[in-house]
GROMACS .gro file of C-alpha atoms in nm:
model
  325
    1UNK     CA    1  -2.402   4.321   6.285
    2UNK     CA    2  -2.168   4.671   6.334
    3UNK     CA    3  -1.922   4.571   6.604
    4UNK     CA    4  -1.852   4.790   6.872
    5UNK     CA    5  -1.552   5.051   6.840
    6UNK     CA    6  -1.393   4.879   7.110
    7UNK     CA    7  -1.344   4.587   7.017
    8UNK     CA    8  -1.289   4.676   6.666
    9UNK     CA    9  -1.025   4.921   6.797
   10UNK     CA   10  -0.846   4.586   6.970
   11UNK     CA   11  -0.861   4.422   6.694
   12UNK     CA   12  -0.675   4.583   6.488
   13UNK     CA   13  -0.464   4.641   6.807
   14UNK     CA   14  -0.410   4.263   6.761
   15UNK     CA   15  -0.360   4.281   6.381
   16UNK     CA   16  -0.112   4.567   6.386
   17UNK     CA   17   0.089   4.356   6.657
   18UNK     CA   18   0.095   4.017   6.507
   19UNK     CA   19   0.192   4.229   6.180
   20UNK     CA   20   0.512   4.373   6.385
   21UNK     CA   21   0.582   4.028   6.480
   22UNK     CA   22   0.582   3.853   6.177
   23UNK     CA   23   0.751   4.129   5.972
   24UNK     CA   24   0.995   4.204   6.258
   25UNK     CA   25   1.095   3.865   6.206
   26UNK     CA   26   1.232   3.913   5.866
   27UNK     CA   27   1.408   4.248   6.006
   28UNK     CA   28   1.581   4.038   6.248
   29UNK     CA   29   1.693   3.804   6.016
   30UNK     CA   30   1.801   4.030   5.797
   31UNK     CA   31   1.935   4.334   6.017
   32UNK     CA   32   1.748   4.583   5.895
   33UNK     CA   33   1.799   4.839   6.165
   34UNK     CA   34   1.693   5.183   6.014
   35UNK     CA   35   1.357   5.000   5.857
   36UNK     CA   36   1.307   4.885   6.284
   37UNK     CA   37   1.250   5.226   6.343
   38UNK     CA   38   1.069   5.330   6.107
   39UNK     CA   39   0.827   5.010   6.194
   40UNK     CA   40   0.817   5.111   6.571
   41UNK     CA   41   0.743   5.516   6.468
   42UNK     CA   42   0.422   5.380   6.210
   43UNK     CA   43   0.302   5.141   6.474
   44UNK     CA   44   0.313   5.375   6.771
   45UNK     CA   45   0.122   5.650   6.516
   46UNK     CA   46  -0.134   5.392   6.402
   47UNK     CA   47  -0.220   5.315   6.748
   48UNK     CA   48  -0.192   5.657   6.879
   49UNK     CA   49  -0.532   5.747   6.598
   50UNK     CA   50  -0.709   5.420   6.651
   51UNK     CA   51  -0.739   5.478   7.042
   52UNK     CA   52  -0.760   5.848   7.071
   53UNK     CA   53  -1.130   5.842   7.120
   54UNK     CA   54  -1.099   5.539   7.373
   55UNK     CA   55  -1.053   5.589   7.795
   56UNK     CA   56  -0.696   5.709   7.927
   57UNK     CA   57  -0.627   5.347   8.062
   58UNK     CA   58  -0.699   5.152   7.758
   59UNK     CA   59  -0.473   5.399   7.510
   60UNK     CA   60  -0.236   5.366   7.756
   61UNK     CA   61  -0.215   4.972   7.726
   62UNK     CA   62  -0.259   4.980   7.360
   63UNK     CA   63   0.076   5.245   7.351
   64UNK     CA   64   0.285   5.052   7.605
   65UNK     CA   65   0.212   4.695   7.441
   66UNK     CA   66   0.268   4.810   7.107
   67UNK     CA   67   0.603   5.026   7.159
   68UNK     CA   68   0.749   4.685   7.330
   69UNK     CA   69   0.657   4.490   7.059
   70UNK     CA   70   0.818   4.720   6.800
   71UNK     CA   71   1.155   4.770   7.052
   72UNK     CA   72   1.162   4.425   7.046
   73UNK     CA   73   1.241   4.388   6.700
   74UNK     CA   74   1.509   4.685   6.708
   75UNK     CA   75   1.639   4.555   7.020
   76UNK     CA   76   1.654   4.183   6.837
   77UNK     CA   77   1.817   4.325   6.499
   78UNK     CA   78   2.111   4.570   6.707
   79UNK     CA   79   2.165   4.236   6.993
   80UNK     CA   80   2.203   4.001   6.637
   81UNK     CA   81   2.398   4.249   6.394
   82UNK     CA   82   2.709   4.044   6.299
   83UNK     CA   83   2.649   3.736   6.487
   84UNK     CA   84   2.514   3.377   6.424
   85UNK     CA   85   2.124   3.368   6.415
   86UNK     CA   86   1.973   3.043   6.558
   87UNK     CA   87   1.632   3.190   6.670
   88UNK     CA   88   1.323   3.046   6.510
   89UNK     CA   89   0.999   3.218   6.444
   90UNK     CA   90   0.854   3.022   6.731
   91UNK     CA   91   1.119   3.135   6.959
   92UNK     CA   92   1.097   3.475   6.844
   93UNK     CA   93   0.712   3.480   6.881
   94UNK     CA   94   0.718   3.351   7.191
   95UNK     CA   95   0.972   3.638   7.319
   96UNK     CA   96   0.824   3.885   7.161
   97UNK     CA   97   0.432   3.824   7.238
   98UNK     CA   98   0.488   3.669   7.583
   99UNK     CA   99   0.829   3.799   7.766
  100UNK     CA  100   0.857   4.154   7.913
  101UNK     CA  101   1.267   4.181   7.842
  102UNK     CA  102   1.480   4.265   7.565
  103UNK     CA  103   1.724   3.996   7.516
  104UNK     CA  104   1.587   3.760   7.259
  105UNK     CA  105   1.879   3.508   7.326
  106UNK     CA  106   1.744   3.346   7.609
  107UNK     CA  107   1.456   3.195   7.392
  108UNK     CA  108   1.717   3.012   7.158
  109UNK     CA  109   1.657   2.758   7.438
  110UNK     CA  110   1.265   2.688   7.396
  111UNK     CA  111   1.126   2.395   7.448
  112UNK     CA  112   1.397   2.217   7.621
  113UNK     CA  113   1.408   2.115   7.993
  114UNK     CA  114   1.286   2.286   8.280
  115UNK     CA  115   1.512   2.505   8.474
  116UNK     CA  116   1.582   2.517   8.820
  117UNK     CA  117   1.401   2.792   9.010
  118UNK     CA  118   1.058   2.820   8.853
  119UNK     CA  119   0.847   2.783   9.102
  120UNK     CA  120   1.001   3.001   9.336
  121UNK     CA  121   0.982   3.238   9.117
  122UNK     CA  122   0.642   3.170   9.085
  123UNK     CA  123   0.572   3.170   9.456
  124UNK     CA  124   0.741   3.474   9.447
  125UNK     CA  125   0.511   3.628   9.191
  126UNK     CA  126   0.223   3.518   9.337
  127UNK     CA  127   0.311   3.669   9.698
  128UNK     CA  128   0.355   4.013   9.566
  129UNK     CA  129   0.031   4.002   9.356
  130UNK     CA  130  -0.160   3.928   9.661
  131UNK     CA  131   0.033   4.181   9.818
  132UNK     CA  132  -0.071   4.419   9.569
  133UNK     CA  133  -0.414   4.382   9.554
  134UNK     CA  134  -0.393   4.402  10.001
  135UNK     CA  135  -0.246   4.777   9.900
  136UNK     CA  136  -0.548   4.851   9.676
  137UNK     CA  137  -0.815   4.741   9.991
  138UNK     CA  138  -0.647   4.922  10.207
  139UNK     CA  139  -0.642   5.240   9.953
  140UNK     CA  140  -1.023   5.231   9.976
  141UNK     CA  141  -1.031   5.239  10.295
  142UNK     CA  142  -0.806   5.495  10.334
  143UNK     CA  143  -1.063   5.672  10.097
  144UNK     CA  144  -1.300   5.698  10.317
  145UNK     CA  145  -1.128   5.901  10.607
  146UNK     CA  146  -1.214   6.226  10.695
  147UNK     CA  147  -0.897   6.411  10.691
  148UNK     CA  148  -0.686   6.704  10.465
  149UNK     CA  149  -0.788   6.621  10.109
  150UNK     CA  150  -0.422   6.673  10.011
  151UNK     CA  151  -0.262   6.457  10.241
  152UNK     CA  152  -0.533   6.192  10.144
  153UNK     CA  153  -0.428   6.222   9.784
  154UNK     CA  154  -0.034   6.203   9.871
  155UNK     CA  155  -0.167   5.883  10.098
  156UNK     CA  156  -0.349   5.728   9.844
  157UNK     CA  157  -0.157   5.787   9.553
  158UNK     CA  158   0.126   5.638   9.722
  159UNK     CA  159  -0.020   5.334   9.812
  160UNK     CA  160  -0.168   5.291   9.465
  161UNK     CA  161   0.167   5.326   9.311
  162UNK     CA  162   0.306   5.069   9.524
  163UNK     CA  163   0.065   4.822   9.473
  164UNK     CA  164   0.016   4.866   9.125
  165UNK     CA  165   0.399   4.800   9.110
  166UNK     CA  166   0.376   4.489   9.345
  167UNK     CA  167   0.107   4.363   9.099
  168UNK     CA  168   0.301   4.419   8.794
  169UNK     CA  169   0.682   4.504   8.849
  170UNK     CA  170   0.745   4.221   9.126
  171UNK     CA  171   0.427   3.975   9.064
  172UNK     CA  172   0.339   3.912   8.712
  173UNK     CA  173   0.636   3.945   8.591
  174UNK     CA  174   0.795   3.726   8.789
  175UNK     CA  175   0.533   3.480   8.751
  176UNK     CA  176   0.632   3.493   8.369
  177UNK     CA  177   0.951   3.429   8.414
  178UNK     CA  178   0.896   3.175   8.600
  179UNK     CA  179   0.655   2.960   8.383
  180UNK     CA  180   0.869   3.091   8.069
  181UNK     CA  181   1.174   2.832   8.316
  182UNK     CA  182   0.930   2.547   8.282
  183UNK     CA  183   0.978   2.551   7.935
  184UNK     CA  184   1.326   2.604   7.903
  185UNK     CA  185   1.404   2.946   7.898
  186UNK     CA  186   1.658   3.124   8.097
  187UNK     CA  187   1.426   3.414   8.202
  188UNK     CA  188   1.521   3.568   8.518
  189UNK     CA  189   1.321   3.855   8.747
  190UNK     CA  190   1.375   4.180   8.533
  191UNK     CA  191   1.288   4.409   8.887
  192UNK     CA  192   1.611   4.263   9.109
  193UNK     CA  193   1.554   4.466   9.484
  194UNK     CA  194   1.608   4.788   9.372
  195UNK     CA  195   1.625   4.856   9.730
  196UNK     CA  196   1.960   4.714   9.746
  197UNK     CA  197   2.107   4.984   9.492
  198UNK     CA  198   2.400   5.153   9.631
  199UNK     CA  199   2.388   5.389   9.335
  200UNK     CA  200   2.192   5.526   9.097
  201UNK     CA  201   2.381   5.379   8.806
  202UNK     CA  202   2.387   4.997   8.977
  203UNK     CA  203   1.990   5.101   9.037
  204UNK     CA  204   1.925   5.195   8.662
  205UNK     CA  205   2.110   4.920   8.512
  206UNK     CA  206   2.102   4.641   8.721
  207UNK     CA  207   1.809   4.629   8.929
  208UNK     CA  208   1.516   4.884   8.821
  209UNK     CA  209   1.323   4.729   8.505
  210UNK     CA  210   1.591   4.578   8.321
  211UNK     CA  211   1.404   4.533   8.047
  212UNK     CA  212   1.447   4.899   7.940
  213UNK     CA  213   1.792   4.907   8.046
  214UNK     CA  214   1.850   4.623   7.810
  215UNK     CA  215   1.675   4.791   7.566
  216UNK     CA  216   1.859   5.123   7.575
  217UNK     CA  217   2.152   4.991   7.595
  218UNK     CA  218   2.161   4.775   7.324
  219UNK     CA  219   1.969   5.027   7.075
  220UNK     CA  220   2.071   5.356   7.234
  221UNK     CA  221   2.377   5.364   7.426
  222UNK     CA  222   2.624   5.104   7.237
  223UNK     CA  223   2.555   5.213   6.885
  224UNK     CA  224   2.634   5.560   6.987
  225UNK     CA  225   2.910   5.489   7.278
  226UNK     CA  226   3.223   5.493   7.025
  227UNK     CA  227   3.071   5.771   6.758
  228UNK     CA  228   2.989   6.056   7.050
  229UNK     CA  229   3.103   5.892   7.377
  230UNK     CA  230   2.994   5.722   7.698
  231UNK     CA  231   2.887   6.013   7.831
  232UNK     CA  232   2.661   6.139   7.567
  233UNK     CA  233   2.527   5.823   7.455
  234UNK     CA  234   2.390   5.747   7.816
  235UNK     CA  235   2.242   6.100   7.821
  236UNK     CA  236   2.074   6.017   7.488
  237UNK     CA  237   1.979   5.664   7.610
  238UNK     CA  238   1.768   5.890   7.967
  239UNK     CA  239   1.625   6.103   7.688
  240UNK     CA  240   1.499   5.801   7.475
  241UNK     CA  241   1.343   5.676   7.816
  242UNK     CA  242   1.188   5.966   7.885
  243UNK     CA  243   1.022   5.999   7.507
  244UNK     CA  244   0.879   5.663   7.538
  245UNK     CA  245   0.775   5.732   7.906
  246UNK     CA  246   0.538   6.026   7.763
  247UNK     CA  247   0.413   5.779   7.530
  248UNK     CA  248   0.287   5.568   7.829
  249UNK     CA  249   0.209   5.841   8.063
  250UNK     CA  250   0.127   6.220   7.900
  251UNK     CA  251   0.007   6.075   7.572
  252UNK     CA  252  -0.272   5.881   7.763
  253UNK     CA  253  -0.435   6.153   7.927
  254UNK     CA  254  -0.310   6.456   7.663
  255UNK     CA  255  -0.143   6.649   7.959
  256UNK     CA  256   0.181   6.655   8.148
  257UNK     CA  257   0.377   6.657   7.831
  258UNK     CA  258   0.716   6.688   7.924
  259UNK     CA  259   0.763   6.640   8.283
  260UNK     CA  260   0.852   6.230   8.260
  261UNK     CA  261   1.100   6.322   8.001
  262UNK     CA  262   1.236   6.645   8.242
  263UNK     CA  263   1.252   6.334   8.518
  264UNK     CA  264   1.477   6.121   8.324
  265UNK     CA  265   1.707   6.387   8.202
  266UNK     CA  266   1.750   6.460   8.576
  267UNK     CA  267   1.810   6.096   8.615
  268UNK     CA  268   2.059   6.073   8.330
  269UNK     CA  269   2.240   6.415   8.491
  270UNK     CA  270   2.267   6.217   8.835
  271UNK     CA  271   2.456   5.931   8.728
  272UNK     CA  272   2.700   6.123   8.515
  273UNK     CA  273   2.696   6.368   8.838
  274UNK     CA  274   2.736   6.040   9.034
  275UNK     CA  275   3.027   5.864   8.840
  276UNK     CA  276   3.247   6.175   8.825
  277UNK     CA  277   3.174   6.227   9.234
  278UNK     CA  278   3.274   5.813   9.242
  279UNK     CA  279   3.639   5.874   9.041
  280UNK     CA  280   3.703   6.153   9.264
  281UNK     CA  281   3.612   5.904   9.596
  282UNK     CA  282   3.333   6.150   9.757
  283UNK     CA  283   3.313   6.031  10.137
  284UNK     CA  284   2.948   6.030  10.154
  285UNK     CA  285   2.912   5.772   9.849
  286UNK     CA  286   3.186   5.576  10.034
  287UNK     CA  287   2.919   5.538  10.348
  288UNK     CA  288   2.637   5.284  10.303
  289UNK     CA  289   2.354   5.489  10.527
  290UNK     CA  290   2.428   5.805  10.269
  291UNK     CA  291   2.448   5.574   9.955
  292UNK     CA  292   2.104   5.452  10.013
  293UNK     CA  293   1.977   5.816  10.110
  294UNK     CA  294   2.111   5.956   9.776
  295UNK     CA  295   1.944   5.671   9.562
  296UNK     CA  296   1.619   5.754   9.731
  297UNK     CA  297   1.636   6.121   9.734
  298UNK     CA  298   1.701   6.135   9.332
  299UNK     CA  299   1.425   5.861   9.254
  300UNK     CA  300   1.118   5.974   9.470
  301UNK     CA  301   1.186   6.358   9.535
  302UNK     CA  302   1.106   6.395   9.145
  303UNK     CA  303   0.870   6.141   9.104
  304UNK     CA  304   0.572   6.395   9.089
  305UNK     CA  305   0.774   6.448   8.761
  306UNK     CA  306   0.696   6.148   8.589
  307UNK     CA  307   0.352   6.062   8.737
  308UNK     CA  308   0.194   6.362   8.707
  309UNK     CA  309  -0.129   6.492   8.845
  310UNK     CA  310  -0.338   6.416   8.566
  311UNK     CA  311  -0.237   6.084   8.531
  312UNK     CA  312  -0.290   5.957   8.860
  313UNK     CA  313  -0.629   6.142   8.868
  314UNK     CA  314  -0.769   5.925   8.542
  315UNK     CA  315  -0.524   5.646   8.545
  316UNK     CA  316  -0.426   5.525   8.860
  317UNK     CA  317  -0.707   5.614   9.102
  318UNK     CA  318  -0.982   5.491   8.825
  319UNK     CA  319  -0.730   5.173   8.783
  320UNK     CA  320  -0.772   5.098   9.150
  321UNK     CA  321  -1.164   5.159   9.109
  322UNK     CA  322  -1.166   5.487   9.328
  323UNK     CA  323  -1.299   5.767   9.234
  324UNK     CA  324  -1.093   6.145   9.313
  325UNK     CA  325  -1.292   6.376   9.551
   0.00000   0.00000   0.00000
């Protein structure tokens, strides 16, 4: 019997990842840094040509699971480069098929004890999931008012955005990390209030998705930080988050090329902008109304940016199960 494309297409989505995995391991061991790369630029191609005929939300997951799986390893090999290595294949599978950050380390500690605060993480999780999913109802209903089709779009949109990030960014991830406690591992919430960030800096690298600040930093921005500066190396580190956000969000849906990466360059501009404007003691950073202003202003204001139109018109409405008028 011929098996559908699609689920020949996942599996060798499944192969190609359990192939990063196991060979990943043996980069890890071995630091093989340059050969990381090259693993993570084959994968992404590979699953870039076995999608391409598939729907704009399925490439999408294929490109985002498969670029974390490859960081992973590069992340691993940089984090472990002249240091002890006590992480077994178990742990390492484990961290890099089930856990959403970058540091490996914490899964040294599989299989031991459980750790306080799991189930409130949990909890936690769970709340925001249902939350999410409220969000989407209340999308479809918005759907069906009669009002400017524009504003309706901004409306909706909106909402979508922050339910899908409710669902994901708050609730199954923290879900993970707690049931990843229950078995020992120090896993913590990688999304930490970002509405709390007095800065954009303390917002990019302590509370928004720290599982690509984690991996920037360690395969981006410290490598490069004594060969071409602090400076440079985080503008390099916005770029390289930029590049892998067109993976997840132009390459999907063939269009918008180059407005996520023009939204993290303005990002990366910002916090340079923003340190130098901190040295020099700037009044209005030095008030906490005007702090949280300026965090908002740069993150939203360019958003459009980095979810374009055509990606919310075949992604995110079609995620939610509505269809654009």
């Amino acid at each position: 019997m011929i098996m559908e494309p699609i689920i020949l297409h996942l599996a060798y989505f499944a192969l190609l990842n359990l192939l990063i995995v196991i060979v990943g391991y043996w980069f890890v061991r071995n630091t093989r840094i340059w050969q990381s790369w090259v693993l993570m630029v084959l994968s992404i191609y590979i699953v870039h040509i076995v999608f391409l005929g598939e729907h704009a939300i399925m490439r999408m997951l294929a490109l985002i699971a498969t670029t974390f799986t490859a960081m992973k390893v590069i992340a691993t090999a940089e984090s472990y480069k002249d240091k002890p290595q006590s992480l077994s294949f178990r742990a390492w599978a484990a961290f890099a098929i089930g856990w959403a950050g970058m540091r490996a380390q914490p899964f040294e500690t599989l299989g031991q004890p459980a750790l306080p605060e799991a189930w409130p993480k949990i909890k936690y999780g769970i709340s925001r999931v249902l939350a999410g999913f409220v969000l989407i109802l209340l999308a479809h209903q918005l759907a069906k008012l009669s009002i400017n089709t524009y504003l309706l779009y901004l409306l909706i949109t909106a909402v979508l955005l922050l339910a899908f990030s409710l669902i994901l960014h708050f609730g199954l991830l923290s879900i993970s990390a707690g049931m990843w406690r229950l078995s020992g591992v120090p896993t913590y919430y990688l999304f930490k209030t970002p509405a709390k960030s007095k800065t954009l800096n303390e917002f990019w690298s302590k509370r928004w998705n720290l599982a690509f600040s984690e991996m920037t930093s360690v395969a981006i921005f410290r490598p490069l930080k004594s060969k071409i500066g602090a400076a440079a190396a985080l503008m390099i580190a916005f770029v390289f988050s930029g590049l892998l956000h067109e993976l997840a969000l132009s390459v999907p849906v063939n269009s918008g090329y180059g407005f996520p990466l023009l939204y993290f360059i303005i990002q990366g501009i910002m916090v340079i902008i923003e340190r130098t404007l901190i040295n020099y003691k700037a009044g209005f950073l030095q008030n906490r109304v005007f702090t949280r202003i300026w965090v908002f202003f740069w993150i939203v204001v360019p958003m459009p940016l980095l979810f374009h139109a055509q990606f919310i018109s075949r992604v995110i409405w079609p995620l939610a199960g509505i269809g654009i008028k």
